[in-house]
Amino acid sequence: MDPGPPTNKSRDDLGALGLLAWSLWLAVILGVPLIAVWLASSLAAYLNGPRWLAFASGALLFPVLPVAWEIRASNALARRKQTARRWLSLQGRLAARTMAISLAFIGAIVALKPEHAFLSLATRGDWMLDGHHGRAAQISRGVLFGAAGSLAWLYTATRDDPFAAYRTHAEPPPPPSPAPVPPPRPVPEISSSEPPPAPAVADAGGTAATAGKADPADAGRGPEEEIEVVGFYEVDGEKRYLRQRRSRAPAVQPATKEATARQADRPAPPPRWSPASTAAPVWPQPAELAPAIGDLPSSAEESLDALADHLRRRTSDAAERVKLAHDYVADRVAYDVEAYRTRRYPPQDAQTVFASRRAVCAGYAKLFEELARRMELEVVTVVGIAKGASSGEPEPHGWNAVRLNGQWQLVDVTWDSGMLADGAFLKRYDTSYLLAPPEFFAISHLPDEPGWQLVPTPIDRAQFMRLPRLSPAFFAKRLEFVGEVRSQIDAYGSAELTLRNPAKIDLVAWMTAKDEPARQCATTDDAGLTRLRCDFPKAGSFGIAITEHVPGSKPQDPRGPIRYDGLASIDVINRG
């Protein structure tokens, strides 16, 4: 039966199919090589490699190699005098060859640099948009970083996870309700001849609300307590605020002009926590070892049970018990530098660590968990990755979560016990990671299970990679970067950073490079702002470490003790 001439509808259907086929061919012929070039160029940006090589590779991916492959195949057929019709058109063959070459190129990069592939896209995947901040640039960044985030499985699948066996298999709590977002803080105009205002709630966290203003987050607090914003940071343009319950400062009479002048350069210390309070402790607590740990009798350390029983009987307050367990582990255990250096870890269970007094992060966490549980506390060990104050890629890490007054809070005993310096463990007790705000932990600690971030909107792995390294003291001292700062930035001969510094902290910036001594950068203070400028001697990879000169040490006296505490660290790729 004769079907008759084609109708207008069939012609339209054929035209639509042809347009779809053409679109798919164009997507393959252009899209796959572009993805390969994006990966190669981002890797070059992240590792300070030559970008021209990435673009040259793109030209090879299309059209050079696919066309050369087609010419070679056609010549081979001609020599064999094969005249049979080829089952793919020229366009189809070019698309197939382009995809094969591009996928092989991407596979080679991923095979050689599996962790760096994701890190480079998550951190520097928008390198071509540097200096652009318009709406189109922000939308493009969202698309690029969204694509990078979808590759997080690659990082997870290829990274070493030596502490997974020490994770406590507990269900993460549901995310808390988001706290009210404070309104943006206008930048005050401060005359350079006048001292900046004393740090207050508005200066610390970007809110104009006063302590006496009603806040839904204040529900249930006592008359001597207040919720204070202690800082904020930005994640892809979104501000994340760090709130902490603090003791309300008592009312005082107005100070005289002379007294105000004397105190202008002395930022007030945070109020101390009262053990009788049912609220969460002040953060950070004073870095003072609990007397019960310093005076611990030898009989109490005969076993974990004896130790837990001795410490449990010292107090019935849960927060005080957390500090006792924290202080014991931080004070008695030394970091196992050899195991960390060789990546050969001995057993990190609580009994082994209690006996040897040596551990890496998993051992600190497991001993804290076991001791705290025997002190009738609810504790879990959380594992994931973390990045310290010094430059370097995130590493496997373990820490703890403990439930107090029905709410989970975070503790990292390892980082409160000391630090690595020149290949050795330097013992230095601290409380910076004892019950710190979860939003702060999210900057430096990324758990494998997002629920253990304990924040309303967890940060994903790609966002975590873009955040700079910030220490607890950065927030405790009311410091803020002016503008968004990433974990890695580009520079062309020099780099400048500006921080709001209302408490007039004595900041010192250092330019660091591998196997080279640190060099001090230029620092200027004006109107509550500190500007840092580092001039790089050559092209290459550097770091900028922002530190505080600790009062009492003598930077001008080479015979006197000099101490600098780290506050922040940023990687820099100097290209000029």
XYZ file of C-alpha atoms in Angstrom:
576
model
C 0.000 0.000 0.000
C 1.430 3.357 -0.981
C 1.974 5.471 2.177
C 1.618 8.617 0.168
C 3.677 11.799 0.325
C 5.107 12.890 3.730
C 2.883 15.169 5.739
C 3.917 18.458 7.333
C 3.936 16.736 10.748
C 6.359 14.044 9.619
C 8.594 16.688 8.091
C 8.561 18.588 11.401
C 9.407 15.402 13.308
C 12.319 14.659 10.993
C 13.537 18.236 11.346
C 13.372 18.016 15.139
C 15.294 14.754 15.136
C 17.909 16.260 12.853
C 18.270 19.293 15.131
C 18.589 17.014 18.158
C 21.248 14.911 16.458
C 23.157 18.037 15.422
C 22.972 19.406 18.997
C 24.272 16.143 20.447
C 27.112 16.075 17.938
C 28.032 19.676 18.769
C 27.881 18.949 22.520
C 30.279 16.033 22.115
C 32.603 17.731 19.676
C 32.921 20.843 21.868
C 31.708 19.953 25.358
C 33.939 16.980 26.169
C 37.189 18.737 25.125
C 36.101 21.833 27.082
C 35.635 19.715 30.203
C 39.102 18.239 29.689
C 40.614 21.717 29.232
C 38.738 22.978 32.314
C 40.207 20.147 34.377
C 43.722 20.605 32.997
C 43.726 24.403 33.384
C 42.276 24.231 36.924
C 44.959 21.702 37.828
C 47.577 24.075 36.410
C 46.125 26.938 38.460
C 46.058 24.841 41.639
C 49.560 23.357 41.269
C 51.165 26.432 39.672
C 51.651 24.693 36.357
C 51.789 26.297 32.881
C 48.304 27.168 31.673
C 49.487 27.395 28.076
C 50.082 23.650 28.230
C 46.438 23.114 29.198
C 45.223 25.168 26.232
C 47.667 23.430 23.896
C 46.233 20.130 25.120
C 42.763 21.448 24.295
C 43.812 22.191 20.734
C 45.132 18.648 20.441
C 41.903 17.193 21.815
C 39.982 19.027 19.102
C 40.571 19.440 16.254
C 44.196 18.302 15.808
C 44.148 14.688 17.053
C 40.604 13.744 15.903
C 41.216 15.157 12.413
C 44.651 13.513 12.215
C 43.093 10.219 13.302
C 40.400 10.558 10.612
C 42.937 11.352 7.890
C 45.095 8.408 8.914
C 42.116 6.027 8.919
C 40.888 7.286 5.528
C 44.340 6.863 3.991
C 44.583 3.329 5.353
C 41.242 2.424 3.770
C 42.309 3.973 0.486
C 45.514 1.946 0.423
C 43.515 -1.226 0.989
C 41.061 -0.074 -1.732
C 38.072 -0.669 0.531
C 35.031 0.998 -0.991
C 32.351 -0.318 1.399
C 30.119 2.344 2.885
C 31.217 3.391 6.411
C 28.496 3.047 9.009
C 29.171 6.504 10.594
C 29.134 9.821 8.807
C 32.150 12.126 8.919
C 30.548 14.174 11.700
C 29.786 11.053 13.708
C 33.319 9.726 13.323
C 34.830 13.060 14.436
C 32.515 13.127 17.452
C 33.413 9.561 18.426
C 37.147 10.170 18.008
C 36.949 13.422 19.978
C 35.125 11.744 22.837
C 37.551 8.810 22.911
C 40.633 11.070 22.965
C 39.145 13.478 25.530
C 38.014 10.703 27.863
C 41.452 9.099 27.641
C 43.013 12.476 28.486
C 40.689 12.992 31.472
C 41.288 9.428 32.623
C 45.060 9.917 32.521
C 44.843 13.066 34.668
C 42.525 11.387 37.168
C 44.739 8.301 37.327
C 47.902 10.335 37.907
C 46.397 12.972 40.263
C 43.128 11.543 41.630
C 42.874 13.747 44.736
C 44.254 16.826 42.992
C 41.677 16.493 40.213
C 38.804 17.264 42.592
C 40.795 19.705 44.725
C 41.771 21.774 41.702
C 38.208 22.010 40.378
C 36.694 22.723 43.803
C 39.311 25.344 44.702
C 40.342 26.963 41.409
C 37.669 25.849 38.958
C 36.645 29.475 38.421
C 40.153 30.803 37.764
C 38.984 32.359 34.473
C 36.553 34.559 36.458
C 39.166 36.075 38.778
C 38.435 39.774 39.249
C 34.825 39.472 37.985
C 31.996 39.835 40.519
C 28.916 40.711 38.480
C 25.717 38.692 38.340
C 26.831 36.761 35.259
C 30.124 35.866 36.961
C 28.328 34.686 40.098
C 25.959 32.509 38.068
C 28.917 31.060 36.154
C 30.733 30.338 39.411
C 27.677 28.551 40.738
C 27.544 26.342 37.653
C 31.284 25.584 37.733
C 31.417 24.846 41.449
C 28.214 22.822 41.220
C 29.861 20.672 38.589
C 32.990 20.407 40.736
C 30.932 19.374 43.756
C 29.373 16.537 41.795
C 32.862 15.003 41.533
C 33.371 14.783 45.300
C 32.895 11.006 45.044
C 36.177 10.872 43.148
C 38.026 12.392 46.097
C 36.250 10.149 48.590
C 36.894 7.012 46.546
C 40.608 7.635 46.097
C 41.733 9.171 49.384
C 43.250 7.123 52.169
C 40.962 6.785 55.204
C 43.094 5.155 57.932
C 40.773 6.100 60.807
C 37.443 4.870 59.432
C 37.572 1.841 61.767
C 37.554 4.141 64.807
C 34.337 5.949 63.884
C 31.493 5.510 66.353
C 28.533 4.215 64.384
C 25.871 6.530 65.743
C 23.047 8.291 63.945
C 23.872 11.989 63.429
C 21.364 14.344 65.057
C 18.857 16.210 62.881
C 20.118 19.632 61.750
C 19.285 22.454 64.166
C 16.910 25.198 63.163
C 18.729 28.144 61.594
C 19.208 31.055 63.957
C 17.890 34.483 62.922
C 20.265 36.146 60.468
C 21.560 39.458 61.819
C 21.270 42.466 59.523
C 24.419 43.523 57.635
C 26.677 45.832 59.589
C 27.524 49.158 57.978
C 31.247 49.870 57.970
C 31.794 52.775 60.388
C 33.705 55.827 59.307
C 36.509 56.139 61.851
C 38.925 59.007 61.935
C 42.559 57.905 61.916
C 43.213 60.231 64.838
C 40.728 58.416 67.055
C 40.996 54.892 68.436
C 38.483 52.379 67.021
C 35.490 51.586 69.194
C 35.821 48.744 71.666
C 34.706 45.400 70.211
C 31.029 44.803 70.833
C 28.356 42.524 69.457
C 28.002 44.712 66.364
C 31.736 44.809 65.692
C 32.275 41.121 66.289
C 29.823 39.527 63.965
C 28.218 41.922 61.574
C 25.035 42.743 63.471
C 23.737 46.052 64.670
C 21.675 44.419 67.437
C 22.589 45.376 70.998
C 22.869 42.954 73.882
C 19.566 44.076 75.314
C 17.610 43.649 72.077
C 15.187 40.729 71.960
C 16.446 37.722 70.016
C 14.543 34.468 69.475
C 17.772 32.583 70.174
C 17.757 34.025 73.727
C 14.718 31.992 74.793
C 15.302 30.205 78.073
C 18.465 31.999 79.017
C 19.080 33.327 82.486
C 19.155 37.025 83.397
C 22.965 36.945 83.539
C 23.456 35.395 80.079
C 23.356 36.612 76.497
C 23.792 35.170 73.031
C 26.732 36.874 71.357
C 27.885 36.783 67.767
C 31.602 36.012 67.985
C 32.389 36.126 64.284
C 31.380 35.139 60.782
C 32.864 33.824 57.576
C 31.645 33.616 54.001
C 30.862 30.492 51.987
C 30.333 31.334 48.313
C 29.028 34.781 49.204
C 26.784 33.599 52.074
C 27.623 34.756 55.594
C 27.722 32.106 58.321
C 27.598 33.496 61.840
C 29.229 32.038 64.932
C 27.071 32.467 68.016
C 27.986 31.584 71.570
C 26.208 31.850 74.902
C 28.155 34.129 77.212
C 27.751 35.613 80.658
C 26.130 39.030 80.546
C 28.556 41.759 81.537
C 27.476 43.546 84.737
C 26.303 47.120 84.465
C 29.001 49.669 85.299
C 29.117 53.365 85.784
C 30.414 55.450 82.846
C 34.202 55.567 82.925
C 36.126 58.778 83.111
C 37.897 60.103 80.035
C 41.291 59.255 81.556
C 40.260 55.694 82.378
C 38.875 55.203 78.880
C 42.167 56.377 77.388
C 44.145 53.970 79.577
C 41.988 51.034 78.502
C 41.810 51.888 74.781
C 44.562 49.445 73.867
C 43.468 46.660 76.214
C 40.744 44.436 74.778
C 38.642 42.964 77.552
C 39.124 39.211 78.126
C 36.058 36.990 77.679
C 34.001 36.461 80.838
C 34.701 33.262 82.730
C 32.216 30.445 82.843
C 30.521 29.752 86.111
C 30.355 25.990 86.847
C 27.036 26.530 88.565
C 25.458 27.715 85.317
C 23.383 25.259 83.289
C 24.249 27.042 80.063
C 27.056 26.043 77.741
C 30.513 27.239 78.808
C 32.015 30.412 77.463
C 34.101 29.835 74.395
C 37.014 29.877 74.443
C 37.553 28.930 78.076
C 40.756 30.087 79.800
C 43.674 27.870 78.791
C 44.195 26.613 82.325
C 44.570 22.941 83.163
C 41.949 21.754 85.634
C 43.499 21.485 89.141
C 42.057 17.980 89.486
C 44.301 16.840 86.596
C 47.402 18.554 87.925
C 46.889 17.024 91.377
C 45.894 13.570 90.161
C 47.212 10.830 92.485
C 49.122 7.956 90.894
C 46.547 5.457 92.184
C 43.923 7.084 89.960
C 45.917 6.178 86.826
C 46.193 2.459 87.518
C 43.332 1.756 85.104
C 40.736 3.542 83.002
C 38.035 2.520 85.446
C 39.980 3.957 88.392
C 40.644 7.177 86.504
C 37.029 7.600 85.412
C 35.746 6.874 88.912
C 38.159 9.397 90.456
C 37.262 12.167 88.010
C 33.521 11.438 88.093
C 33.454 11.867 91.862
C 35.059 15.323 91.588
C 31.932 16.913 90.076
C 28.389 16.121 89.021
C 28.311 18.879 86.381
C 28.422 17.387 82.867
C 30.336 20.305 81.311
C 32.961 20.120 84.041
C 33.319 16.384 83.429
C 33.879 17.073 79.728
C 36.679 19.468 80.607
C 38.270 16.988 83.010
C 38.319 14.262 80.359
C 39.587 16.765 77.772
C 42.324 18.044 80.060
C 43.530 14.584 81.035
C 43.927 13.396 77.436
C 45.409 16.687 76.241
C 47.919 16.755 79.101
C 48.936 13.100 79.370
C 49.118 11.968 75.727
C 51.948 12.952 73.357
C 51.480 13.043 69.603
C 53.054 10.112 67.759
C 55.150 12.029 65.235
C 56.840 8.913 63.847
C 53.505 7.245 63.066
C 52.253 10.425 61.418
C 55.419 10.805 59.353
C 55.553 7.195 58.120
C 51.759 6.738 57.877
C 52.138 3.445 59.760
C 49.746 3.700 62.671
C 49.816 1.368 65.688
C 46.456 0.456 67.301
C 44.602 3.598 68.388
C 42.095 2.042 70.777
C 41.612 3.611 74.206
C 43.402 0.929 76.242
C 46.498 0.991 74.018
C 46.726 4.787 74.136
C 46.113 4.865 77.889
C 49.037 2.487 78.380
C 51.484 4.000 75.893
C 50.587 7.703 76.295
C 51.239 8.120 72.544
C 48.696 8.499 69.774
C 47.628 10.244 66.601
C 44.247 11.941 66.329
C 42.181 8.731 66.355
C 43.835 7.618 69.587
C 43.208 10.954 71.287
C 39.555 10.771 70.245
C 39.042 7.146 71.316
C 40.649 7.677 74.728
C 38.522 10.784 75.282
C 35.401 8.876 74.203
C 36.062 5.895 76.466
C 37.031 8.007 79.477
C 34.034 10.334 79.055
C 31.626 7.410 78.666
C 32.869 5.892 81.920
C 32.191 9.302 83.455
C 28.531 8.908 82.380
C 28.717 11.210 79.355
C 27.316 10.548 75.880
C 30.203 10.791 73.410
C 30.968 9.636 69.863
C 34.104 9.671 67.726
C 33.737 11.477 64.398
C 36.138 10.967 61.491
C 36.659 12.917 58.293
C 39.252 15.359 57.005
C 40.676 18.522 58.517
C 43.036 21.322 57.588
C 45.264 22.949 60.148
C 46.560 26.489 60.428
C 49.592 25.778 58.235
C 49.539 25.359 54.495
C 48.857 21.971 53.027
C 46.054 19.791 51.784
C 43.363 18.408 54.119
C 44.321 15.194 55.896
C 42.389 12.337 57.557
C 41.413 13.299 61.086
C 39.329 12.208 64.051
C 37.595 14.217 66.804
C 34.581 13.949 69.138
C 31.014 15.056 69.669
C 29.525 15.134 73.171
C 25.946 15.745 74.256
C 25.442 18.444 76.890
C 22.014 19.563 78.101
C 20.432 17.703 75.201
C 22.580 19.388 72.535
C 25.564 17.934 70.712
C 28.809 19.921 70.788
C 32.270 19.315 69.344
C 35.689 18.688 70.892
C 39.111 18.170 69.303
C 41.551 17.092 72.000
C 44.384 16.497 69.529
C 44.578 20.103 68.409
C 44.267 21.273 72.030
C 47.265 19.188 73.139
C 49.998 20.908 71.121
C 51.383 21.262 67.617
C 54.001 19.994 65.213
C 56.997 22.309 64.866
C 60.122 21.479 62.840
C 59.225 17.799 62.754
C 58.721 17.490 66.516
C 55.702 17.639 68.803
C 55.531 20.848 70.833
C 53.352 20.360 73.906
C 51.031 23.327 74.408
C 47.755 22.883 76.269
C 44.815 24.853 74.904
C 41.020 24.995 75.023
C 40.326 26.497 71.604
C 38.648 23.315 70.346
C 36.786 22.541 73.557
C 33.058 23.021 72.828
C 33.731 25.597 70.117
C 30.744 26.760 68.020
C 29.913 24.155 65.349
C 30.029 26.837 62.637
C 33.662 27.378 63.529
C 34.462 23.670 63.446
C 32.988 23.518 59.935
C 35.810 25.737 58.659
C 38.549 23.287 59.586
C 36.790 19.918 60.164
C 34.694 18.096 57.562
C 33.117 14.864 58.887
C 32.378 12.016 56.502
C 28.771 12.167 57.716
C 27.500 15.738 57.092
C 25.082 15.572 60.031
C 27.985 15.757 62.484
C 28.734 19.304 61.354
C 25.834 20.217 63.690
C 24.890 23.264 61.605
C 21.540 24.037 59.908
C 23.047 23.961 56.402
C 26.077 21.648 56.186
C 28.999 22.701 54.029
C 29.744 20.367 51.148
C 33.201 19.062 50.328
C 33.845 21.559 47.528
C 32.883 24.544 49.723
C 35.113 23.213 52.497
C 38.106 23.157 50.144
C 37.607 26.833 49.271
C 37.545 28.101 52.867
C 40.792 29.583 54.244
C 42.478 28.107 57.299
C 41.311 30.075 60.337
C 42.180 29.352 63.966
C 39.768 29.799 66.887
C 41.729 32.851 68.052
C 40.884 34.559 64.745
C 37.259 34.767 65.890
C 37.936 35.139 69.600
C 39.932 38.291 68.814
C 37.120 39.730 66.636
C 39.108 39.692 63.402
C 37.352 39.775 60.017
C 38.643 39.669 56.459
C 37.379 42.520 54.305
C 35.802 40.698 51.386
C 35.740 36.987 50.671
C 39.096 35.207 50.983
C 39.724 31.719 49.658
C 42.105 28.969 50.689
C 44.221 29.721 47.611
C 44.628 32.960 45.669
C 46.689 34.183 42.721
C 49.211 37.015 42.950
C 51.326 38.907 40.453
C 54.398 40.022 42.361
C 52.578 40.910 45.578
C 49.434 40.148 47.557
C 47.423 42.473 49.797
C 44.930 41.466 52.488
C 42.812 43.718 54.694
C 41.330 42.756 58.052
C 39.015 44.551 60.426
C 40.888 44.668 63.708
C 38.747 46.579 66.239
C 40.737 45.325 69.257
C 44.021 46.530 67.688
C 45.680 43.121 67.868
C 49.404 43.230 67.057
C 49.240 41.314 63.786
C 52.333 40.064 61.985
C 52.170 38.430 58.556
C 54.791 36.045 57.231
C 55.568 34.916 53.715
C 56.449 31.228 53.747
C 57.854 28.882 51.109
C 59.035 25.289 51.152
C 62.594 24.849 52.459
C 63.015 28.620 52.910
C 62.967 30.784 56.040
C 59.841 32.831 56.639
C 59.969 36.517 55.723
C 57.950 39.200 57.440
C 55.436 41.121 55.323
C 54.613 44.825 55.573
C 51.812 45.726 58.002
C 49.958 49.038 58.370
C 47.167 49.917 60.789
C 44.628 52.637 60.177
C 41.134 53.330 61.510
C 40.497 49.856 62.892
C 41.835 48.150 59.764
C 45.071 46.196 59.341
C 46.513 45.959 55.838
C 49.040 43.291 54.989
C 51.275 43.354 51.913
C 53.608 40.529 50.927
C 56.078 41.040 48.056
C 57.219 37.756 46.550
C 60.830 37.408 45.360
C 60.016 35.055 42.467
C 57.236 33.122 40.806
C 56.101 30.008 42.611
C 53.995 28.660 45.467
C 53.957 30.568 48.763
C 51.917 30.845 51.911
C 50.802 33.834 53.942
C 50.634 33.095 57.668
C 48.860 35.719 59.788
C 49.988 35.634 63.408
C 49.670 37.619 66.602
C 52.713 38.855 68.462
C 51.952 37.705 72.001
C 52.188 40.530 74.550
C 55.185 40.172 76.808
C 57.577 38.862 74.181
C 60.096 41.249 72.671
C 60.250 41.437 68.883
C 62.940 44.140 68.968
C 65.198 42.351 71.444
C 66.930 39.288 69.933
C 67.828 38.095 73.421
C 64.241 38.183 74.652
C 61.578 35.529 74.133
C 59.471 36.007 71.003
C 56.201 34.177 70.485
C 53.736 34.370 67.612
C 50.404 32.559 67.662
C 48.909 31.516 64.325
C 45.566 33.006 63.335
C 45.084 32.303 59.628
C 46.877 30.863 56.628
C 46.324 31.261 52.872
C 48.091 29.627 49.936
C 49.341 31.946 47.204
C 50.372 31.148 43.630
C 52.634 33.992 42.523
C 52.637 34.177 38.726
C 54.586 37.394 38.230
